[in-house]
Short mmCIF file of C-alpha atoms and ligand atoms in Angstrom, two decimals:
data_model
loop_
_atom_site.label_atom_id
_atom_site.label_comp_id
_atom_site.label_asym_id
_atom_site.label_seq_id
_atom_site.Cartn_x
_atom_site.Cartn_y
_atom_site.Cartn_z
CA MET A 681 23.86 186.22 203.94
CA GLU A 682 25.97 188.38 201.69
CA ARG A 683 24.41 189.68 198.50
CA HIS A 684 27.36 188.34 196.50
CA GLN A 685 26.28 184.83 197.40
CA TYR A 686 23.47 185.44 194.94
CA THR A 687 25.61 186.70 192.08
CA THR A 688 24.95 183.72 189.86
CA ARG A 689 22.57 180.84 189.93
CA GLN A 690 25.58 178.51 190.00
CA GLU A 691 26.74 180.13 193.23
CA LEU A 692 23.46 179.84 195.05
CA ASN A 693 24.03 177.31 197.75
CA ALA A 694 23.02 173.82 196.77
CA SER A 695 20.13 173.44 199.20
CA GLN A 696 18.52 176.71 198.09
CA LYS A 697 18.80 175.58 194.46
CA GLU A 698 17.26 172.20 195.26
CA LEU A 699 14.44 173.91 197.15
CA GLU A 700 13.69 176.24 194.22
CA LYS A 701 13.45 173.23 191.90
CA THR A 702 10.59 171.85 193.98
CA TRP A 703 8.58 175.06 193.59
CA ALA A 704 5.82 175.29 191.03
CA PHE A 705 5.93 177.80 188.18
CA GLU A 706 3.84 180.41 190.00
CA THR A 707 6.13 180.36 193.05
CA ARG A 708 9.31 180.49 191.00
CA ALA A 709 7.96 183.44 188.99
CA ILE A 710 7.75 185.47 192.20
CA LEU A 711 10.85 184.38 194.13
CA VAL A 712 13.67 182.85 192.10
CA GLY A 713 16.82 185.01 192.00
CA GLN A 714 15.19 187.61 194.25
CA ALA A 715 16.09 186.81 197.88
CA PRO A 716 15.60 189.72 200.31
CA ASP A 717 18.34 192.34 200.26
CA PRO A 718 20.91 191.38 202.95
CA ALA A 719 21.85 195.02 203.63
CA THR A 720 18.37 196.42 204.28
CA GLY A 721 15.89 193.55 204.24
CA SER A 722 14.18 195.09 201.21
CA THR A 723 11.62 192.45 200.21
CA ILE A 724 11.56 193.61 196.62
CA PHE A 725 14.76 193.22 194.67
CA PRO A 726 16.54 196.60 194.32
CA ILE A 727 17.32 198.42 191.08
CA TYR A 728 21.11 198.55 191.11
CA GLN A 729 21.42 201.80 189.19
CA THR A 730 25.20 201.88 189.09
CA ALA A 731 27.91 201.72 186.46
CA THR A 732 30.66 200.48 188.75
CA TYR A 733 31.35 198.71 192.08
CA THR A 734 33.81 199.77 194.74
CA GLN A 735 36.45 197.15 195.41
CA ALA A 736 37.94 196.53 198.86
CA GLY A 737 41.37 195.87 197.36
CA ILE A 738 42.82 194.73 194.08
CA GLY A 739 40.97 191.59 193.02
CA ASP A 740 38.75 191.83 196.10
CA ASN A 741 35.19 192.41 194.84
CA LYS A 742 31.72 190.98 195.46
CA GLY A 743 31.38 189.40 192.03
CA TYR A 744 30.59 192.66 190.24
CA VAL A 745 33.12 195.11 188.79
CA TYR A 746 31.35 196.99 185.95
CA SER A 747 27.70 196.98 184.88
CA ARG A 748 28.28 195.95 181.26
CA SER A 749 29.94 192.78 182.54
CA GLY A 750 27.36 192.22 185.27
CA ASN A 751 24.59 193.98 187.17
CA PRO A 752 22.70 192.31 190.04
CA THR A 753 19.27 193.41 188.79
CA ARG A 754 20.01 192.00 185.33
CA THR A 755 21.39 188.80 186.89
CA ALA A 756 18.23 188.31 188.98
CA CYS A 757 16.04 188.90 185.92
CA GLY A 758 18.01 186.32 183.91
CA GLU A 759 17.76 183.81 186.77
CA VAL A 760 14.00 183.96 187.10
CA LEU A 761 13.52 183.61 183.35
CA ALA A 762 15.98 180.70 183.14
CA SER A 763 14.06 178.97 185.92
CA LEU A 764 10.69 179.47 184.19
CA GLU A 765 12.01 178.06 180.90
CA ASN A 766 13.68 175.11 182.68
CA GLY A 767 17.04 176.38 181.45
CA THR A 768 20.24 177.14 183.36
CA ASN A 769 21.20 180.63 182.15
CA GLY A 770 19.18 183.66 181.08
CA PHE A 771 20.47 186.77 179.28
CA ILE A 772 18.53 190.01 179.07
CA TYR A 773 18.73 192.23 175.97
CA PRO A 774 17.47 195.75 175.24
CA THR A 775 14.83 194.38 172.80
CA GLY A 776 13.61 191.09 171.40
CA ILE A 777 15.27 191.88 168.09
CA ALA A 778 18.59 192.51 169.87
CA ALA A 779 18.26 189.02 171.38
CA ILE A 780 17.71 187.50 167.92
CA HIS A 781 20.68 189.51 166.62
CA SER A 782 22.87 188.02 169.34
CA VAL A 783 21.93 184.53 168.10
CA MET A 784 22.68 185.50 164.49
CA GLN A 785 26.07 186.86 165.53
CA MET A 786 27.05 183.39 166.74
CA LEU A 787 27.00 182.31 163.10
CA LYS A 788 29.72 182.85 160.50
CA PRO A 789 29.53 184.13 156.92
CA GLY A 790 28.53 181.21 154.73
CA ASP A 791 26.34 179.59 157.40
CA HIS A 792 22.77 178.74 156.46
CA VAL A 793 19.62 179.34 158.54
CA ILE A 794 16.20 177.79 158.00
CA SER A 795 13.21 179.62 159.39
CA SER A 796 9.47 179.73 158.92
CA SER A 797 7.98 181.75 156.06
CA ASP A 798 5.57 183.52 158.42
CA LEU A 799 8.39 184.58 160.73
CA TYR A 800 7.98 187.74 162.83
CA GLY A 801 8.44 190.65 160.38
CA GLY A 802 11.31 192.29 162.26
CA ALA A 803 13.21 188.98 162.38
CA HIS A 804 12.63 188.52 158.65
CA ARG A 805 14.03 192.00 158.01
CA LEU A 806 17.05 191.31 160.25
CA PHE A 807 17.83 188.06 158.40
CA ASP A 808 17.22 189.51 154.94
CA GLN A 809 18.56 193.06 155.15
CA ILE A 810 21.27 192.90 157.82
CA MET A 811 22.58 189.32 158.00
CA THR A 812 22.38 188.31 154.31
CA PRO A 813 24.60 191.22 153.17
CA ILE A 814 27.32 190.03 155.57
CA GLY A 815 27.22 186.49 154.26
CA LEU A 816 24.49 184.51 156.04
CA GLN A 817 22.20 182.38 153.91
CA ASN A 818 18.47 181.95 154.63
CA SER A 819 15.67 179.66 153.58
CA PHE A 820 12.10 180.41 154.61
CA VAL A 821 9.78 177.39 154.67
CA ASP A 822 6.30 176.46 155.91
CA ALA A 823 7.30 174.89 159.24
CA ARG A 824 3.91 173.20 159.77
CA GLU A 825 5.32 170.31 157.69
CA ILE A 826 8.60 168.83 158.96
CA LYS A 827 9.55 167.67 155.47
CA ASN A 828 9.72 171.32 154.32
CA ILE A 829 12.43 171.84 156.94
CA THR A 830 14.38 168.65 156.21
CA ASN A 831 14.22 169.32 152.44
CA ALA A 832 15.84 172.72 153.00
CA ILE A 833 18.79 171.38 155.03
CA LYS A 834 22.21 171.89 153.44
CA ASP A 835 25.74 170.94 154.55
CA ASN A 836 26.21 174.47 155.88
CA THR A 837 22.88 174.65 157.77
CA LYS A 838 23.66 175.71 161.35
CA LEU A 839 20.40 176.97 162.76
CA ILE A 840 16.70 176.16 162.55
CA TRP A 841 14.79 179.21 163.81
CA LEU A 842 11.16 178.60 164.73
CA GLU A 843 8.06 180.30 166.16
CA SER A 844 4.75 178.87 167.33
CA PRO A 845 2.06 180.21 167.29
CA THR A 846 3.00 182.51 164.41
CA ASN A 847 1.76 185.95 163.55
CA PRO A 848 -0.95 186.73 162.43
CA LEU A 849 -2.50 183.36 161.47
CA MET A 850 -1.53 181.50 164.69
CA ARG A 851 0.02 178.57 162.85
CA LEU A 852 1.82 175.97 164.97
CA CYS A 853 4.85 173.80 164.41
CA ASP A 854 5.56 170.55 166.25
CA ILE A 855 8.62 171.50 168.33
CA GLN A 856 9.25 168.03 169.72
CA ALA A 857 8.98 166.25 166.37
CA ILE A 858 11.22 168.82 164.65
CA SER A 859 13.81 168.61 167.44
CA ASN A 860 13.86 164.81 167.32
CA THR A 861 14.35 164.86 163.56
CA ILE A 862 17.18 167.42 163.71
CA LYS A 863 18.93 165.56 166.56
CA GLU A 864 18.77 162.35 164.54
CA LEU A 865 20.26 164.09 161.48
CA ASN A 866 22.96 165.70 163.66
CA LYS A 867 24.30 162.22 164.53
CA ALA A 868 25.59 161.86 160.98
CA ARG A 869 27.14 165.35 160.91
CA SER A 870 30.58 166.47 162.12
CA THR A 871 30.98 168.52 165.32
CA GLU A 872 31.36 171.70 163.24
CA ALA A 873 28.26 170.95 161.18
CA GLN A 874 25.84 170.45 164.10
CA MET A 875 22.52 172.21 163.66
CA LEU A 876 21.02 174.15 166.57
CA ILE A 877 17.34 174.77 167.14
CA GLY A 878 16.41 178.27 168.23
CA PHE A 879 12.86 179.02 169.28
CA ASP A 880 11.11 182.38 169.58
CA ASN A 881 8.66 181.66 172.42
CA THR A 882 7.21 185.19 172.56
CA PHE A 883 3.62 184.29 171.65
CA ALA A 884 3.34 181.46 174.17
CA SER A 885 5.46 182.54 177.16
CA PRO A 886 7.05 179.81 179.32
CA TYR A 887 3.76 179.36 181.17
CA LEU A 888 2.19 177.81 178.07
CA GLN A 889 5.12 176.02 176.45
CA LYS A 890 8.76 175.23 177.26
CA PRO A 891 10.76 174.71 174.07
CA LEU A 892 13.95 173.61 175.91
CA ASP A 893 12.00 170.69 177.39
CA LEU A 894 10.84 169.80 173.87
CA GLY A 895 14.37 169.69 172.47
CA ALA A 896 15.24 173.27 171.44
CA ASP A 897 18.77 174.52 172.23
CA ILE A 898 18.03 178.24 172.51
CA VAL A 899 14.81 179.93 173.56
CA MET A 900 14.27 183.60 172.86
CA HIS A 901 11.64 186.11 173.97
CA SER A 902 10.44 189.52 173.11
CA CYS A 903 9.64 190.15 176.79
CA THR A 904 7.98 193.33 175.55
CA LYS A 905 4.89 191.15 175.10
CA TYR A 906 3.42 188.57 177.54
CA LEU A 907 6.38 188.34 179.93
CA SER A 908 6.36 192.01 180.94
CA GLY A 909 2.64 192.14 180.18
CA HIS A 910 1.97 195.85 180.61
CA SER A 911 3.17 197.38 177.32
CA ASP A 912 5.52 199.73 179.17
CA ILE A 913 8.97 198.49 178.06
CA VAL A 914 10.76 196.95 175.09
CA ILE A 915 13.09 194.19 176.27
CA GLY A 916 14.31 190.76 175.15
CA ALA A 917 15.83 187.55 176.50
CA ILE A 918 17.70 184.37 175.64
CA VAL A 919 17.63 181.22 177.79
CA VAL A 920 19.83 178.15 177.28
CA LYS A 921 20.62 175.00 179.24
CA ASP A 922 23.94 174.00 177.68
CA SER A 923 26.99 175.35 179.53
CA LYS A 924 29.03 175.93 176.35
CA LEU A 925 26.21 177.93 174.77
CA ALA A 926 25.79 179.85 178.03
CA GLU A 927 29.48 180.77 178.01
CA ARG A 928 29.24 181.99 174.43
CA PHE A 929 26.21 184.18 175.12
CA ALA A 930 27.79 185.60 178.29
CA TYR A 931 31.04 186.38 176.48
CA HIS A 932 29.19 187.88 173.54
CA GLN A 933 26.90 190.03 175.65
CA ASN A 934 29.84 191.62 177.46
CA ALA A 935 31.92 191.94 174.27
CA THR A 936 29.15 193.60 172.26
CA GLY A 937 27.42 195.55 175.06
CA ASN A 938 24.06 194.22 173.92
CA LEU A 939 22.18 194.34 177.25
CA ALA A 940 19.17 195.76 179.03
CA ALA A 941 19.23 198.55 181.64
CA PRO A 942 18.60 197.72 185.35
CA PHE A 943 15.29 199.61 185.52
CA ASP A 944 13.87 197.75 182.52
CA CYS A 945 15.03 194.43 184.04
CA TRP A 946 13.28 195.38 187.26
CA LEU A 947 10.03 196.21 185.44
CA LEU A 948 10.27 192.89 183.63
CA MET A 949 10.69 190.98 186.93
CA ARG A 950 7.68 192.83 188.28
CA GLY A 951 5.63 191.81 185.25
CA ILE A 952 6.75 188.17 185.41
CA LYS A 953 5.34 187.79 188.94
CA THR A 954 1.79 187.89 187.56
CA LEU A 955 2.42 185.97 184.33
CA ALA A 956 0.50 182.85 185.35
CA VAL A 957 -2.67 184.63 186.49
CA ARG A 958 -2.60 186.89 183.44
CA MET A 959 -2.23 183.98 181.00
CA LYS A 960 -5.18 182.16 182.56
CA GLN A 961 -7.36 185.22 182.01
CA HIS A 962 -6.05 185.82 178.45
CA HIS A 963 -6.94 182.19 177.69
CA GLN A 964 -10.41 182.45 179.21
CA ASN A 965 -11.24 185.70 177.40
CA CYS A 966 -9.90 184.25 174.16
CA VAL A 967 -12.11 181.15 174.44
CA GLU A 968 -15.22 183.29 174.73
CA ILE A 969 -14.30 185.79 172.01
CA ALA A 970 -13.14 183.10 169.54
CA THR A 971 -16.43 181.26 170.05
CA TRP A 972 -18.48 184.46 169.69
CA LEU A 973 -16.62 185.46 166.51
CA SER A 974 -16.96 182.02 164.95
CA LYS A 975 -20.76 182.32 165.21
CA HIS A 976 -20.93 185.90 163.89
CA PRO A 977 -22.56 186.24 160.46
CA LYS A 978 -20.07 188.89 159.29
CA VAL A 979 -17.04 186.72 160.12
CA LYS A 980 -15.76 184.43 157.34
CA ALA A 981 -13.02 182.62 159.28
CA VAL A 982 -11.41 182.65 162.73
CA PHE A 983 -7.73 181.68 163.05
CA CYS A 984 -7.27 180.33 166.56
CA PRO A 985 -5.97 176.84 167.50
CA LEU A 986 -8.25 176.87 170.56
CA LEU A 987 -11.19 176.13 168.30
CA GLU A 988 -11.87 172.46 167.71
CA SER A 989 -12.43 173.23 164.03
CA HIS A 990 -8.81 174.43 163.71
CA ALA A 991 -6.62 172.08 161.65
CA GLN A 992 -3.92 172.06 164.37
CA HIS A 993 -6.19 171.80 167.41
CA GLU A 994 -4.71 168.39 168.38
CA LEU A 995 -1.15 169.74 168.24
CA TYR A 996 -2.24 172.75 170.31
CA LYS A 997 -3.61 170.45 173.02
CA ARG A 998 -0.45 168.34 173.06
CA GLN A 999 2.06 171.19 172.95
CA MET A 1000 0.56 174.05 174.95
CA LYS A 1001 -0.70 174.10 178.52
CA MET A 1002 -3.50 176.47 177.52
CA TYR A 1003 -3.84 179.30 174.99
CA ASN A 1004 -2.83 182.98 174.90
CA GLY A 1005 -4.98 185.95 173.91
CA MET A 1006 -4.09 186.04 170.21
CA LEU A 1007 -6.39 185.39 167.28
CA SER A 1008 -7.16 186.79 163.87
CA PHE A 1009 -10.30 186.68 161.75
CA GLU A 1010 -11.46 187.47 158.25
CA LEU A 1011 -14.36 189.80 157.80
CA ASP A 1012 -16.91 189.28 155.08
CA ALA A 1013 -16.78 192.95 154.13
CA SER A 1014 -15.11 195.52 151.90
CA PHE A 1015 -11.70 196.97 152.74
CA GLU A 1016 -13.46 200.25 153.65
CA GLN A 1017 -15.65 198.44 156.19
CA VAL A 1018 -12.62 196.67 157.64
CA LYS A 1019 -10.85 200.00 158.12
CA LYS A 1020 -13.96 201.40 159.75
CA LEU A 1021 -14.26 198.48 162.15
CA VAL A 1022 -10.68 198.61 163.43
CA SER A 1023 -10.94 202.31 164.15
CA SER A 1024 -14.34 202.27 165.84
CA THR A 1025 -13.75 200.01 168.86
CA LYS A 1026 -13.52 201.86 172.17
CA ILE A 1027 -11.82 199.30 174.43
CA PHE A 1028 -9.76 197.48 171.79
CA GLN A 1029 -7.17 200.06 170.83
CA LEU A 1030 -5.80 200.31 167.32
CA ALA A 1031 -2.12 199.63 167.94
CA GLU A 1032 0.85 197.41 167.12
CA SER A 1033 2.33 195.00 169.68
CA LEU A 1034 0.55 192.38 171.78
CA GLY A 1035 0.53 190.51 175.05
CA GLY A 1036 -0.38 193.37 177.38
CA VAL A 1037 -3.24 193.46 179.87
CA GLU A 1038 -5.09 195.88 177.56
CA SER A 1039 -6.81 194.64 174.40
CA LEU A 1040 -5.49 195.75 171.02
CA ILE A 1041 -6.90 195.50 167.51
CA GLY A 1042 -4.84 195.62 164.34
CA HIS A 1043 -4.95 195.28 160.59
CA PRO A 1044 -1.89 193.16 159.62
CA ALA A 1045 -1.92 194.08 155.90
CA SER A 1046 -1.48 197.79 156.61
CA MET A 1047 0.29 197.59 159.98
CA THR A 1048 2.57 194.72 161.10
CA HIS A 1049 2.90 193.29 157.57
CA ALA A 1050 2.80 196.52 155.54
CA ALA A 1051 6.43 196.00 154.46
CA VAL A 1052 5.60 192.59 152.93
CA PRO A 1053 4.62 192.95 149.22
CA ARG A 1054 0.86 192.35 148.71
CA GLU A 1055 1.39 189.29 146.50
CA ARG A 1056 3.62 187.69 149.14
CA ARG A 1057 1.07 188.58 151.83
CA LEU A 1058 -1.70 186.84 149.94
CA GLU A 1059 0.56 183.79 149.46
CA LEU A 1060 0.99 183.70 153.25
CA GLY A 1061 -2.78 183.91 153.70
CA ILE A 1062 -2.80 187.50 154.99
CA ASN A 1063 -5.78 188.99 153.18
CA ASP A 1064 -6.73 192.65 153.20
CA ASN A 1065 -9.78 191.87 155.33
CA LEU A 1066 -7.84 190.06 158.07
CA ILE A 1067 -8.06 191.60 161.55
CA ARG A 1068 -5.84 190.62 164.49
CA LEU A 1069 -6.78 190.85 168.15
CA SER A 1070 -4.53 190.81 171.17
CA ILE A 1071 -7.14 190.04 173.81
CA GLY A 1072 -6.34 191.56 177.19
CA ILE A 1073 -7.67 190.75 180.64
CA GLU A 1074 -10.55 193.24 180.83
CA ASP A 1075 -14.08 191.98 181.53
CA VAL A 1076 -14.90 189.70 178.61
CA GLN A 1077 -18.50 190.88 178.25
CA ASP A 1078 -17.26 194.47 177.90
CA LEU A 1079 -14.89 193.28 175.17
CA ILE A 1080 -17.63 191.42 173.30
CA ASN A 1081 -19.98 194.42 173.57
CA ASP A 1082 -17.20 196.63 172.19
CA LEU A 1083 -16.71 194.36 169.17
CA ASP A 1084 -20.46 194.05 168.70
CA GLU A 1085 -20.94 197.82 168.56
CA ALA A 1086 -18.06 198.14 166.10
CA PHE A 1087 -19.53 195.39 163.87
CA LYS A 1088 -22.89 197.17 163.89
CA SER A 1089 -21.32 200.46 162.80
CA THR A 1090 -19.62 198.93 159.72
C1 PLP B 1886 7.72 191.70 169.08
C2 PLP B 1886 8.35 190.45 168.63
C3 PLP B 1886 9.73 190.36 168.40
C4 PLP B 1886 10.65 191.56 168.52
O1 PLP B 1886 10.76 192.01 169.80
P1 PLP B 1886 11.04 193.56 170.21
O2 PLP B 1886 11.01 193.51 171.68
O3 PLP B 1886 9.97 194.37 169.57
O4 PLP B 1886 12.37 193.89 169.62
C5 PLP B 1886 10.27 189.14 168.03
N1 PLP B 1886 9.48 188.05 167.87
C6 PLP B 1886 8.15 188.10 168.07
C7 PLP B 1886 7.34 186.86 167.86
C8 PLP B 1886 7.55 189.29 168.45
O5 PLP B 1886 6.21 189.33 168.62
#
């Protein structure tokens, strides 16, 4: 078999494609898009570290001519992600934010976007500081209630941009119900006025939730987090299932040069192979730590939809296969004690980011949400004594002991 037979998912022969569809998530995560190298038999997909491709004659190439337009390692990475999200086409970007930017660039000045008020901080900044000055309009609403979204819809609304669970309070939105509502409203709108639903699936990963299956048009990832899983790269992705959207993203990616390097794509593919086993362990560790925290006398509140006491526990059970490793909690303590706690753990490391195998601890008010004015933070429910955990896959008793020691020292 020639390598070029694998250049795109569309070109994979029909029987191979049908076979891949019968595979479960775990199998697809390891194999899709990554058939053995025909030249050498290399079992692991190679890093095609090349800018250009030698052509046998004019117009006679193997599907690749220049690495901005296409690189086999990037193609393979996009294919496996598309398969995991039940989409048709995947595009890999240098960062998650670059992926969101590519979605924003599909819009025109004067278009209106609705997104959730507790949107990822970097996305909020992109909307507010980069896209608004060039003519995009934004509304930020509490997406837990569908009516807040529908009330914000205007004639020029083109995109609903959602996240679930959100950071740092792990709030959920009902993807299926929102999609159904928007699709119904779209029926009365002209072709030009159709609203798209874009979904940032970073916190869940496709193992836990598949927004395209629930009605979203575009799914986006900061693969820096759970998908790569080892905190060693920044990288992003878009997956779609509509051929027109796929064409637009492909055209745009080549035209703007907004794409990830082959080595980073390769590291991402390597990480994706273990996604399912990692997520199961994140979930398990999170169950035990959330339960332990909710019984701790110094803890005022735990924000984690896994807990039956959580207001959105039913939606969590309906929408997600299991949970991730993310929770936050409020400490019944002074700001000084909170600062002491986050800097005294030995396994949980004080750091930004999330979704890696190692556990991290953070203080949203002074770290991830420091740029949000204090009044606005309090409105969002981000108090000064809120602590966020990204629970890794270490031994859970070690993690609990680490937190216990830190609590005792504050
Ligand atoms: C980290 C993150 C991003 C941004 O991704 P980068 O890879 O850091 O550019 C976007 N959305 C969410 C939910 C994130 O956690």
